[in-house]
Amino acid sequence: MNVIWRNCICRLRQGKVPHRCQSGVHPVAPLGSRILTDPAKVFEHNMWDHMQWSKEEEDAARKKVEENSATRVAPEEQVKFESDANKYWDTFYQTHKNKFFKNRNWLLREFPEILPVNQNTKEKVGESSWDQVRSSISRTQGTETHCQESFVSPEPGSRGRSAPNPDLEEYSKGPGKTEPFPGSNATFRILEVGCGAGNSVFPILNTLQNIPGSFLYCCDFASEAVELVKSHESYSEAQCSAFIHDVCDDGLAYPFPDGILDVVLLVFVLSSIHPDRMQAVAHRLSRLLKPGGMLLFRDHGRYDNAQLRFKKGRCLSENFYVRGDGTRAYFFTKGEIRRMFCEAGLHEKQNLVDHRLQVNRKKQVQMHRVWIQGKFQKPSPWTP
């Protein structure tokens, strides 16, 4: 067992919960995690959690990225991947339907913030599920990192105060009157950006159906994906609103006012957007959150096996690649994610590297998987 995890486990036995290990990777291993303590047993399971890289492995990964990014896609060729991005994803979903990705049943374990945390939730969801949620919450408490002032960049002119909400005013039609919108009567609202075929939507709805007052919005810029969600047997307009939306189009209105969302879920979506447009997306999503609302993020990390597998000639720009089907992928670092969401005015509550070892036992192949996971909260309005 490596020294870092031995220290973590020792602290656990002493009743102490180490929220972050020295390397800044995933905090305390949740119940059910598989930690590789004996390299000779590596092929006994398909996936090992919370792996540490050796210097040799990291150097080899860096060299591989230098090699596969040495030859770039010609600028004139790159234009189509940006202008026709939605078409490439439409073709993807026309081809694969809802068969390509597995349902993300791990969401509640990693992101208990998806549920409203109160006594009513505990009673509705059930004791066994709630115990898992409560355990996960205890692992993430106390990890907040306030962004440096140089990172925090509220909307121009706001000076850290809660700015007026023109969108909310637009929905208000006279004293005491509010224009209804989907989910207007809900008390807990979630938006999943880039919902695809619903691999997050339906595990979430399966849980929210037992929680009165909850409502889920989900959007994608691929019309084929949204149609797959709406045609699913578990889709219900009483608790979910799926709509076509390009999150990069800042002028495109959402079907609800700003400042009303409790949770924004951004899972393996931002990496498909051009790096030059990511910051604007972060700002826009920040405006959708209510004070205290959470943005939950998970995406590809630097030197993930998916990045190492790209061939020469598939690189668009530094750490940004195009797949054979025309869809794109960027590979993040923790620092990039911190800067992006802090500049959007959010506070970092969690920002970690989830580093795992995936194993193909039949072919005796080992693959390092690297993901970045973060939780960023919209601060309460500043008062003098």
mmCIF file of C-alpha atoms in Angstrom:
data_model
loop_
_atom_site.group_PDB
_atom_site.id
_atom_site.type_symbol
_atom_site.label_atom_id
_atom_site.label_comp_id
_atom_site.label_asym_id
_atom_site.label_seq_id
_atom_site.Cartn_x
_atom_site.Cartn_y
_atom_site.Cartn_z
ATOM 1 C CA MET A 1 0.000 0.000 0.000
ATOM 2 C CA ASN A 2 1.408 3.414 -0.870
ATOM 3 C CA VAL A 3 2.269 5.816 1.944
ATOM 4 C CA ILE A 4 -0.502 8.318 1.170
ATOM 5 C CA TRP A 5 -3.316 5.817 1.468
ATOM 6 C CA ARG A 6 -1.736 4.075 4.465
ATOM 7 C CA ASN A 7 -1.780 7.427 6.286
ATOM 8 C CA CYS A 8 -5.395 8.042 5.255
ATOM 9 C CA ILE A 9 -6.514 4.622 6.487
ATOM 10 C CA CYS A 10 -4.637 5.054 9.760
ATOM 11 C CA ARG A 11 -6.443 8.350 10.337
ATOM 12 C CA LEU A 12 -9.768 6.690 9.593
ATOM 13 C CA ARG A 13 -9.074 4.024 12.217
ATOM 14 C CA GLN A 14 -8.388 6.824 14.692
ATOM 15 C CA GLY A 15 -11.796 8.313 13.918
ATOM 16 C CA LYS A 16 -10.401 11.146 11.817
ATOM 17 C CA VAL A 17 -11.690 11.842 8.305
ATOM 18 C CA PRO A 18 -8.970 13.112 5.947
ATOM 19 C CA HIS A 19 -10.868 15.252 3.443
ATOM 20 C CA ARG A 20 -7.917 15.423 1.066
ATOM 21 C CA CYS A 21 -4.833 13.286 0.793
ATOM 22 C CA GLN A 22 -1.453 14.889 0.208
ATOM 23 C CA SER A 23 -1.550 14.462 -3.552
ATOM 24 C CA GLY A 24 -4.879 16.292 -3.932
ATOM 25 C CA VAL A 25 -6.576 13.229 -5.426
ATOM 26 C CA HIS A 26 -9.943 11.789 -4.414
ATOM 27 C CA PRO A 27 -10.650 12.062 -0.661
ATOM 28 C CA VAL A 28 -11.542 9.171 1.606
ATOM 29 C CA ALA A 29 -12.361 6.057 -0.385
ATOM 30 C CA PRO A 30 -16.130 5.510 -0.221
ATOM 31 C CA LEU A 31 -17.540 2.231 0.939
ATOM 32 C CA GLY A 32 -17.084 -0.405 -1.752
ATOM 33 C CA SER A 33 -13.940 1.114 -3.275
ATOM 34 C CA ARG A 34 -11.265 -1.274 -4.472
ATOM 35 C CA ILE A 35 -7.753 -0.202 -3.490
ATOM 36 C CA LEU A 36 -4.865 -2.091 -5.092
ATOM 37 C CA THR A 37 -2.436 -3.001 -2.317
ATOM 38 C CA ASP A 38 -0.716 -5.906 -4.054
ATOM 39 C CA PRO A 39 0.368 -5.307 -7.694
ATOM 40 C CA ALA A 40 0.364 -9.063 -8.267
ATOM 41 C CA LYS A 41 -3.441 -9.012 -7.912
ATOM 42 C CA VAL A 42 -4.045 -6.267 -10.481
ATOM 43 C CA PHE A 43 -5.958 -8.546 -12.863
ATOM 44 C CA GLU A 44 -8.395 -9.786 -10.218
ATOM 45 C CA HIS A 45 -10.807 -6.884 -10.864
ATOM 46 C CA ASN A 46 -11.805 -4.695 -13.822
ATOM 47 C CA MET A 47 -11.257 -1.370 -12.023
ATOM 48 C CA TRP A 48 -9.082 -0.145 -9.149
ATOM 49 C CA ASP A 49 -9.837 3.114 -7.359
ATOM 50 C CA HIS A 50 -7.619 6.014 -6.269
ATOM 51 C CA MET A 51 -4.435 4.935 -8.000
ATOM 52 C CA GLN A 52 -1.151 6.817 -7.722
ATOM 53 C CA TRP A 53 1.108 7.300 -10.734
ATOM 54 C CA SER A 54 4.785 6.567 -10.613
ATOM 55 C CA LYS A 55 7.115 9.219 -12.019
ATOM 56 C CA GLU A 56 7.903 6.894 -14.899
ATOM 57 C CA GLU A 57 4.207 6.486 -15.761
ATOM 58 C CA GLU A 58 3.598 10.227 -15.667
ATOM 59 C CA ASP A 59 6.650 10.943 -17.822
ATOM 60 C CA ALA A 60 5.511 8.322 -20.342
ATOM 61 C CA ALA A 61 2.024 9.873 -20.505
ATOM 62 C CA ARG A 62 3.447 13.359 -21.012
ATOM 63 C CA LYS A 63 5.679 12.086 -23.806
ATOM 64 C CA LYS A 64 2.743 10.352 -25.498
ATOM 65 C CA VAL A 65 0.725 13.584 -25.473
ATOM 66 C CA GLU A 66 3.654 15.529 -26.908
ATOM 67 C CA GLU A 67 3.835 12.995 -29.728
ATOM 68 C CA ASN A 68 0.137 12.851 -30.607
ATOM 69 C CA SER A 69 -0.266 16.635 -30.485
ATOM 70 C CA ALA A 70 2.793 17.446 -32.613
ATOM 71 C CA THR A 71 0.705 17.370 -35.804
ATOM 72 C CA ARG A 72 -2.399 19.574 -35.685
ATOM 73 C CA VAL A 73 -5.554 19.559 -37.781
ATOM 74 C CA ALA A 74 -5.325 22.355 -40.366
ATOM 75 C CA PRO A 75 -7.146 25.563 -39.274
ATOM 76 C CA GLU A 76 -9.422 25.516 -42.316
ATOM 77 C CA GLU A 77 -10.460 21.960 -41.414
ATOM 78 C CA GLN A 78 -11.152 22.885 -37.789
ATOM 79 C CA VAL A 79 -13.868 25.354 -38.754
ATOM 80 C CA LYS A 80 -16.365 22.640 -39.638
ATOM 81 C CA PHE A 81 -15.927 20.865 -36.302
ATOM 82 C CA GLU A 82 -17.033 24.061 -34.560
ATOM 83 C CA SER A 83 -19.786 25.207 -36.916
ATOM 84 C CA ASP A 84 -21.291 21.727 -37.341
ATOM 85 C CA ALA A 85 -20.755 20.449 -33.786
ATOM 86 C CA ASN A 86 -24.452 19.780 -33.212
ATOM 87 C CA LYS A 87 -24.679 17.862 -36.498
ATOM 88 C CA TYR A 88 -21.854 15.529 -35.481
ATOM 89 C CA TRP A 89 -23.607 14.790 -32.193
ATOM 90 C CA ASP A 90 -26.946 14.331 -33.958
ATOM 91 C CA THR A 91 -25.316 11.730 -36.180
ATOM 92 C CA PHE A 92 -23.804 10.090 -33.083
ATOM 93 C CA TYR A 93 -27.219 9.667 -31.444
ATOM 94 C CA GLN A 94 -28.876 8.603 -34.686
ATOM 95 C CA THR A 95 -26.293 5.829 -34.874
ATOM 96 C CA HIS A 96 -26.062 4.735 -31.241
ATOM 97 C CA LYS A 97 -29.465 5.794 -29.861
ATOM 98 C CA ASN A 98 -29.327 5.231 -26.090
ATOM 99 C CA LYS A 99 -27.064 2.160 -26.282
ATOM 100 C CA PHE A 100 -23.606 3.759 -26.174
ATOM 101 C CA PHE A 101 -23.373 5.092 -22.606
ATOM 102 C CA LYS A 102 -24.411 3.274 -19.441
ATOM 103 C CA ASN A 103 -26.793 4.864 -16.967
ATOM 104 C CA ARG A 104 -24.909 6.945 -14.396
ATOM 105 C CA ASN A 105 -26.192 5.209 -11.301
ATOM 106 C CA TRP A 106 -23.128 6.500 -9.438
ATOM 107 C CA LEU A 107 -24.367 10.113 -9.534
ATOM 108 C CA LEU A 108 -26.066 10.084 -6.145
ATOM 109 C CA ARG A 109 -22.998 8.572 -4.498
ATOM 110 C CA GLU A 110 -20.628 11.221 -5.859
ATOM 111 C CA PHE A 111 -23.114 14.112 -5.877
ATOM 112 C CA PRO A 112 -25.543 13.842 -2.932
ATOM 113 C CA GLU A 113 -26.328 17.521 -3.576
ATOM 114 C CA ILE A 114 -28.677 16.277 -6.307
ATOM 115 C CA LEU A 115 -31.169 15.698 -3.476
ATOM 116 C CA PRO A 116 -32.627 18.366 -1.202
ATOM 117 C CA VAL A 117 -31.119 17.607 2.192
ATOM 118 C CA ASN A 118 -33.874 17.654 4.818
ATOM 119 C CA GLN A 119 -35.826 15.320 7.006
ATOM 120 C CA ASN A 120 -38.572 14.934 4.412
ATOM 121 C CA THR A 121 -36.044 13.679 1.862
ATOM 122 C CA LYS A 122 -34.733 11.111 4.311
ATOM 123 C CA GLU A 123 -38.215 9.739 4.868
ATOM 124 C CA LYS A 124 -39.121 9.667 1.177
ATOM 125 C CA VAL A 125 -35.931 8.192 -0.249
ATOM 126 C CA GLY A 126 -35.600 5.490 2.351
ATOM 127 C CA GLU A 127 -33.116 4.732 5.077
ATOM 128 C CA SER A 128 -30.682 2.599 3.066
ATOM 129 C CA SER A 129 -30.348 5.165 0.271
ATOM 130 C CA TRP A 130 -30.139 8.038 2.721
ATOM 131 C CA ASP A 131 -27.363 6.410 4.734
ATOM 132 C CA GLN A 132 -25.280 6.329 1.569
ATOM 133 C CA VAL A 133 -26.095 9.974 0.827
ATOM 134 C CA ARG A 134 -25.341 11.063 4.393
ATOM 135 C CA SER A 135 -22.014 9.211 4.339
ATOM 136 C CA SER A 136 -21.063 10.911 1.084
ATOM 137 C CA ILE A 137 -22.034 14.337 2.467
ATOM 138 C CA SER A 138 -19.805 13.825 5.496
ATOM 139 C CA ARG A 139 -16.855 13.111 3.200
ATOM 140 C CA THR A 140 -17.226 16.403 1.350
ATOM 141 C CA GLN A 141 -17.935 18.771 4.236
ATOM 142 C CA GLY A 142 -15.145 21.083 5.238
ATOM 143 C CA THR A 143 -13.303 21.025 1.907
ATOM 144 C CA GLU A 144 -14.276 24.518 0.801
ATOM 145 C CA THR A 145 -11.567 26.635 -0.760
ATOM 146 C CA HIS A 146 -12.371 30.299 -1.257
ATOM 147 C CA CYS A 147 -11.095 31.510 -4.600
ATOM 148 C CA GLN A 148 -8.410 34.135 -4.654
ATOM 149 C CA GLU A 149 -9.757 37.606 -5.412
ATOM 150 C CA SER A 150 -7.846 37.609 -8.676
ATOM 151 C CA PHE A 151 -9.948 34.630 -9.783
ATOM 152 C CA VAL A 152 -13.329 36.011 -8.796
ATOM 153 C CA SER A 153 -14.796 38.034 -11.622
ATOM 154 C CA PRO A 154 -18.497 38.798 -11.117
ATOM 155 C CA GLU A 155 -20.533 40.312 -13.874
ATOM 156 C CA PRO A 156 -19.223 43.800 -14.777
ATOM 157 C CA GLY A 157 -20.483 46.456 -12.392
ATOM 158 C CA SER A 158 -21.776 44.020 -9.784
ATOM 159 C CA ARG A 159 -18.854 44.700 -7.393
ATOM 160 C CA GLY A 160 -19.636 41.503 -5.508
ATOM 161 C CA ARG A 161 -23.247 42.464 -4.758
ATOM 162 C CA SER A 162 -26.293 40.511 -5.858
ATOM 163 C CA ALA A 163 -27.133 42.088 -9.214
ATOM 164 C CA PRO A 164 -30.733 42.737 -10.295
ATOM 165 C CA ASN A 165 -32.286 39.806 -12.098
ATOM 166 C CA PRO A 166 -33.802 41.092 -15.366
ATOM 167 C CA ASP A 167 -34.923 37.617 -16.377
ATOM 168 C CA LEU A 168 -36.849 37.147 -13.164
ATOM 169 C CA GLU A 169 -38.407 40.596 -13.610
ATOM 170 C CA GLU A 170 -39.400 39.617 -17.138
ATOM 171 C CA TYR A 171 -41.391 36.670 -15.770
ATOM 172 C CA SER A 172 -43.167 38.906 -13.257
ATOM 173 C CA LYS A 173 -46.260 40.549 -14.732
ATOM 174 C CA GLY A 174 -47.468 43.098 -12.226
ATOM 175 C CA PRO A 175 -47.759 43.001 -8.401
ATOM 176 C CA GLY A 176 -48.102 39.482 -7.094
ATOM 177 C CA LYS A 177 -48.308 37.985 -10.577
ATOM 178 C CA THR A 178 -45.750 35.651 -12.101
ATOM 179 C CA GLU A 179 -45.747 34.234 -15.597
ATOM 180 C CA PRO A 180 -45.768 30.437 -15.236
ATOM 181 C CA PHE A 181 -42.918 28.411 -16.690
ATOM 182 C CA PRO A 182 -42.099 24.681 -16.577
ATOM 183 C CA GLY A 183 -41.342 23.810 -12.969
ATOM 184 C CA SER A 184 -42.550 27.203 -11.692
ATOM 185 C CA ASN A 185 -44.283 25.571 -8.725
ATOM 186 C CA ALA A 186 -41.251 23.449 -7.771
ATOM 187 C CA THR A 187 -39.221 24.098 -4.645
ATOM 188 C CA PHE A 188 -36.070 22.247 -5.762
ATOM 189 C CA ARG A 189 -34.825 22.557 -9.347
ATOM 190 C CA ILE A 190 -31.992 20.835 -11.217
ATOM 191 C CA LEU A 191 -30.627 21.469 -14.706
ATOM 192 C CA GLU A 192 -28.508 18.910 -16.532
ATOM 193 C CA VAL A 193 -26.559 20.504 -19.362
ATOM 194 C CA GLY A 194 -25.768 18.146 -22.250
ATOM 195 C CA CYS A 195 -28.247 15.450 -21.256
ATOM 196 C CA GLY A 196 -27.553 13.224 -24.263
ATOM 197 C CA ALA A 197 -29.881 10.231 -24.389
ATOM 198 C CA GLY A 198 -30.787 10.542 -20.701
ATOM 199 C CA ASN A 199 -28.167 8.417 -18.961
ATOM 200 C CA SER A 200 -28.214 10.869 -16.042
ATOM 201 C CA VAL A 201 -31.802 12.051 -16.473
ATOM 202 C CA PHE A 202 -33.545 8.803 -15.698
ATOM 203 C CA PRO A 203 -31.469 7.707 -12.681
ATOM 204 C CA ILE A 204 -32.175 11.192 -11.255
ATOM 205 C CA LEU A 205 -35.895 11.050 -12.065
ATOM 206 C CA ASN A 206 -36.091 7.613 -10.502
ATOM 207 C CA THR A 207 -34.983 9.206 -7.238
ATOM 208 C CA LEU A 208 -36.849 12.511 -7.522
ATOM 209 C CA GLN A 209 -40.186 10.797 -8.082
ATOM 210 C CA ASN A 210 -40.297 10.214 -4.320
ATOM 211 C CA ILE A 211 -39.479 13.848 -3.495
ATOM 212 C CA PRO A 212 -42.403 16.283 -3.762
ATOM 213 C CA GLY A 213 -41.609 19.720 -5.154
ATOM 214 C CA SER A 214 -38.604 18.635 -7.206
ATOM 215 C CA PHE A 215 -38.198 19.329 -10.919
ATOM 216 C CA LEU A 216 -35.533 18.418 -13.480
ATOM 217 C CA TYR A 217 -34.622 20.443 -16.566
ATOM 218 C CA CYS A 218 -32.352 18.858 -19.157
ATOM 219 C CA CYS A 219 -31.017 20.193 -22.430
ATOM 220 C CA ASP A 220 -28.789 19.267 -25.339
ATOM 221 C CA PHE A 221 -27.952 20.999 -28.612
ATOM 222 C CA ALA A 222 -28.424 17.723 -30.485
ATOM 223 C CA SER A 223 -32.122 17.483 -31.356
ATOM 224 C CA GLU A 224 -31.828 13.717 -31.777
ATOM 225 C CA ALA A 225 -30.685 13.378 -28.157
ATOM 226 C CA VAL A 226 -33.562 15.455 -26.797
ATOM 227 C CA GLU A 227 -36.045 13.393 -28.798
ATOM 228 C CA LEU A 228 -34.597 10.193 -27.285
ATOM 229 C CA VAL A 229 -35.191 11.610 -23.805
ATOM 230 C CA LYS A 230 -38.743 12.721 -24.548
ATOM 231 C CA SER A 231 -39.675 9.390 -26.099
ATOM 232 C CA HIS A 232 -38.433 7.377 -23.107
ATOM 233 C CA GLU A 233 -41.158 5.569 -21.174
ATOM 234 C CA SER A 234 -40.026 7.151 -17.890
ATOM 235 C CA TYR A 235 -40.175 10.731 -19.191
ATOM 236 C CA SER A 236 -42.896 12.824 -17.567
ATOM 237 C CA GLU A 237 -43.549 16.510 -18.214
ATOM 238 C CA ALA A 238 -44.932 16.749 -14.701
ATOM 239 C CA GLN A 239 -41.430 16.420 -13.300
ATOM 240 C CA CYS A 240 -39.072 17.019 -16.225
ATOM 241 C CA SER A 241 -38.619 19.443 -19.100
ATOM 242 C CA ALA A 242 -36.263 18.430 -21.924
ATOM 243 C CA PHE A 243 -35.404 21.090 -24.486
ATOM 244 C CA ILE A 244 -32.952 21.845 -27.290
ATOM 245 C CA HIS A 245 -30.394 24.429 -26.241
ATOM 246 C CA ASP A 246 -26.886 25.479 -27.259
ATOM 247 C CA VAL A 247 -25.172 26.458 -24.027
ATOM 248 C CA CYS A 248 -22.555 28.398 -26.031
ATOM 249 C CA ASP A 249 -25.221 30.795 -27.337
ATOM 250 C CA ASP A 250 -25.364 33.372 -24.555
ATOM 251 C CA GLY A 251 -28.250 35.178 -26.201
ATOM 252 C CA LEU A 252 -30.478 32.105 -26.271
ATOM 253 C CA ALA A 253 -33.109 32.192 -23.539
ATOM 254 C CA TYR A 254 -33.749 29.317 -21.149
ATOM 255 C CA PRO A 255 -37.374 28.288 -20.479
ATOM 256 C CA PHE A 256 -37.027 29.578 -16.902
ATOM 257 C CA PRO A 257 -35.638 32.733 -15.262
ATOM 258 C CA ASP A 258 -32.097 33.190 -13.974
ATOM 259 C CA GLY A 259 -31.304 32.625 -10.329
ATOM 260 C CA ILE A 260 -33.763 29.813 -9.569
ATOM 261 C CA LEU A 261 -31.695 26.613 -9.874
ATOM 262 C CA ASP A 262 -30.520 24.637 -6.854
ATOM 263 C CA VAL A 263 -28.198 22.427 -8.926
ATOM 264 C CA VAL A 264 -26.516 22.581 -12.333
ATOM 265 C CA LEU A 265 -25.099 19.241 -13.458
ATOM 266 C CA LEU A 266 -22.221 19.453 -15.935
ATOM 267 C CA VAL A 267 -20.950 15.917 -16.519
ATOM 268 C CA PHE A 268 -18.692 15.099 -19.498
ATOM 269 C CA VAL A 269 -20.030 18.087 -21.423
ATOM 270 C CA LEU A 270 -17.623 21.009 -21.085
ATOM 271 C CA SER A 271 -14.824 18.960 -22.667
ATOM 272 C CA SER A 272 -16.731 18.887 -25.977
ATOM 273 C CA ILE A 273 -16.798 22.704 -26.188
ATOM 274 C CA HIS A 274 -14.052 24.797 -27.781
ATOM 275 C CA PRO A 275 -11.680 26.045 -25.033
ATOM 276 C CA ASP A 276 -12.177 29.672 -26.136
ATOM 277 C CA ARG A 277 -15.895 29.429 -25.311
ATOM 278 C CA MET A 278 -15.720 27.610 -21.980
ATOM 279 C CA GLN A 279 -15.411 30.677 -19.750
ATOM 280 C CA ALA A 280 -18.532 32.290 -21.191
ATOM 281 C CA VAL A 281 -20.412 29.043 -20.564
ATOM 282 C CA ALA A 282 -19.272 29.022 -16.927
ATOM 283 C CA HIS A 283 -20.482 32.632 -16.483
ATOM 284 C CA ARG A 284 -23.871 31.847 -18.029
ATOM 285 C CA LEU A 285 -24.469 28.769 -15.892
ATOM 286 C CA SER A 286 -23.449 30.692 -12.781
ATOM 287 C CA ARG A 287 -26.227 33.197 -13.437
ATOM 288 C CA LEU A 288 -28.804 30.394 -13.490
ATOM 289 C CA LEU A 289 -27.997 29.310 -9.937
ATOM 290 C CA LYS A 290 -29.737 30.738 -6.890
ATOM 291 C CA PRO A 291 -27.519 31.907 -3.989
ATOM 292 C CA GLY A 292 -26.238 28.760 -2.308
ATOM 293 C CA GLY A 293 -26.881 26.695 -5.455
ATOM 294 C CA MET A 294 -24.294 24.145 -6.562
ATOM 295 C CA LEU A 295 -22.630 23.447 -9.901
ATOM 296 C CA LEU A 296 -21.530 19.797 -10.023
ATOM 297 C CA PHE A 297 -18.772 18.979 -12.495
ATOM 298 C CA ARG A 298 -17.097 15.816 -13.770
ATOM 299 C CA ASP A 299 -15.065 15.466 -16.958
ATOM 300 C CA HIS A 300 -11.883 14.164 -18.605
ATOM 301 C CA GLY A 301 -8.601 14.811 -16.787
ATOM 302 C CA ARG A 302 -5.159 15.442 -18.242
ATOM 303 C CA TYR A 303 -3.380 12.257 -19.403
ATOM 304 C CA ASP A 304 -6.524 10.140 -19.251
ATOM 305 C CA ASN A 305 -6.133 7.000 -21.349
ATOM 306 C CA ALA A 306 -8.601 8.466 -23.849
ATOM 307 C CA GLN A 307 -6.136 11.316 -24.491
ATOM 308 C CA LEU A 308 -3.158 8.997 -24.841
ATOM 309 C CA ARG A 309 -4.978 6.879 -27.441
ATOM 310 C CA PHE A 310 -5.427 9.690 -29.967
ATOM 311 C CA LYS A 311 -3.358 9.259 -33.108
ATOM 312 C CA LYS A 312 -1.233 11.958 -34.681
ATOM 313 C CA GLY A 313 -3.236 14.400 -36.755
ATOM 314 C CA ARG A 314 -6.295 14.417 -34.439
ATOM 315 C CA CYS A 315 -5.144 17.309 -32.240
ATOM 316 C CA LEU A 316 -6.965 20.629 -32.693
ATOM 317 C CA SER A 317 -5.051 22.638 -30.096
ATOM 318 C CA GLU A 318 -3.253 21.972 -26.837
ATOM 319 C CA ASN A 319 -5.058 19.100 -25.043
ATOM 320 C CA PHE A 320 -8.042 19.433 -27.415
ATOM 321 C CA TYR A 321 -8.756 16.664 -29.945
ATOM 322 C CA VAL A 322 -11.302 15.545 -32.516
ATOM 323 C CA ARG A 323 -12.534 11.961 -32.680
ATOM 324 C CA GLY A 324 -13.107 10.055 -35.889
ATOM 325 C CA ASP A 325 -16.846 10.806 -35.740
ATOM 326 C CA GLY A 326 -16.248 14.577 -35.560
ATOM 327 C CA THR A 327 -17.016 14.997 -31.848
ATOM 328 C CA ARG A 328 -14.362 16.680 -29.718
ATOM 329 C CA ALA A 329 -12.732 16.256 -26.312
ATOM 330 C CA TYR A 330 -10.628 18.471 -24.044
ATOM 331 C CA PHE A 331 -8.598 17.146 -21.096
ATOM 332 C CA PHE A 332 -8.577 19.338 -17.982
ATOM 333 C CA THR A 333 -6.394 20.005 -14.962
ATOM 334 C CA LYS A 334 -7.702 20.959 -11.523
ATOM 335 C CA GLY A 335 -6.166 24.403 -11.886
ATOM 336 C CA GLU A 336 -8.041 25.105 -15.114
ATOM 337 C CA ILE A 337 -11.344 24.114 -13.541
ATOM 338 C CA ARG A 338 -10.680 26.203 -10.440
ATOM 339 C CA ARG A 339 -9.857 29.326 -12.449
ATOM 340 C CA MET A 340 -12.820 28.914 -14.763
ATOM 341 C CA PHE A 341 -15.530 28.583 -12.137
ATOM 342 C CA CYS A 342 -13.971 31.010 -9.682
ATOM 343 C CA GLU A 343 -13.864 33.642 -12.426
ATOM 344 C CA ALA A 344 -17.576 32.944 -12.875
ATOM 345 C CA GLY A 345 -18.104 33.997 -9.254
ATOM 346 C CA LEU A 346 -18.474 30.534 -7.676
ATOM 347 C CA HIS A 347 -16.745 29.197 -4.569
ATOM 348 C CA GLU A 348 -14.814 25.949 -4.770
ATOM 349 C CA LYS A 349 -16.199 23.314 -2.409
ATOM 350 C CA GLN A 350 -14.487 20.312 -3.973
ATOM 351 C CA ASN A 351 -11.913 19.929 -6.755
ATOM 352 C CA LEU A 352 -10.159 16.605 -7.080
ATOM 353 C CA VAL A 353 -8.517 14.160 -9.428
ATOM 354 C CA ASP A 354 -10.259 10.786 -9.625
ATOM 355 C CA HIS A 355 -7.486 8.477 -10.812
ATOM 356 C CA ARG A 356 -8.340 4.839 -11.485
ATOM 357 C CA LEU A 357 -6.792 1.828 -13.120
ATOM 358 C CA GLN A 358 -9.019 0.058 -15.637
ATOM 359 C CA VAL A 359 -8.074 -3.513 -16.490
ATOM 360 C CA ASN A 360 -8.850 -5.730 -19.456
ATOM 361 C CA ARG A 361 -8.317 -9.109 -17.861
ATOM 362 C CA LYS A 362 -8.751 -11.025 -21.102
ATOM 363 C CA LYS A 363 -6.058 -9.029 -22.935
ATOM 364 C CA GLN A 364 -4.001 -8.423 -19.773
ATOM 365 C CA VAL A 365 -4.004 -4.675 -20.456
ATOM 366 C CA GLN A 366 -3.914 -1.870 -17.870
ATOM 367 C CA MET A 367 -5.295 1.610 -18.639
ATOM 368 C CA HIS A 368 -5.053 4.688 -16.424
ATOM 369 C CA ARG A 369 -8.292 6.656 -16.277
ATOM 370 C CA VAL A 370 -8.206 10.248 -15.055
ATOM 371 C CA TRP A 371 -11.250 12.375 -14.309
ATOM 372 C CA ILE A 372 -11.678 15.775 -12.676
ATOM 373 C CA GLN A 373 -14.556 16.189 -10.236
ATOM 374 C CA GLY A 374 -15.614 19.483 -8.712
ATOM 375 C CA LYS A 375 -18.370 21.164 -6.722
ATOM 376 C CA PHE A 376 -18.733 24.940 -6.913
ATOM 377 C CA GLN A 377 -21.245 26.995 -4.957
ATOM 378 C CA LYS A 378 -22.815 30.353 -5.710
ATOM 379 C CA PRO A 379 -22.218 32.592 -2.697
ATOM 380 C CA SER A 380 -25.009 34.318 -0.840
ATOM 381 C CA PRO A 381 -25.536 37.995 -1.732
ATOM 382 C CA TRP A 382 -22.952 40.297 -0.193
ATOM 383 C CA THR A 383 -24.245 42.677 2.453
ATOM 384 C CA PRO A 384 -22.303 45.657 3.858
#
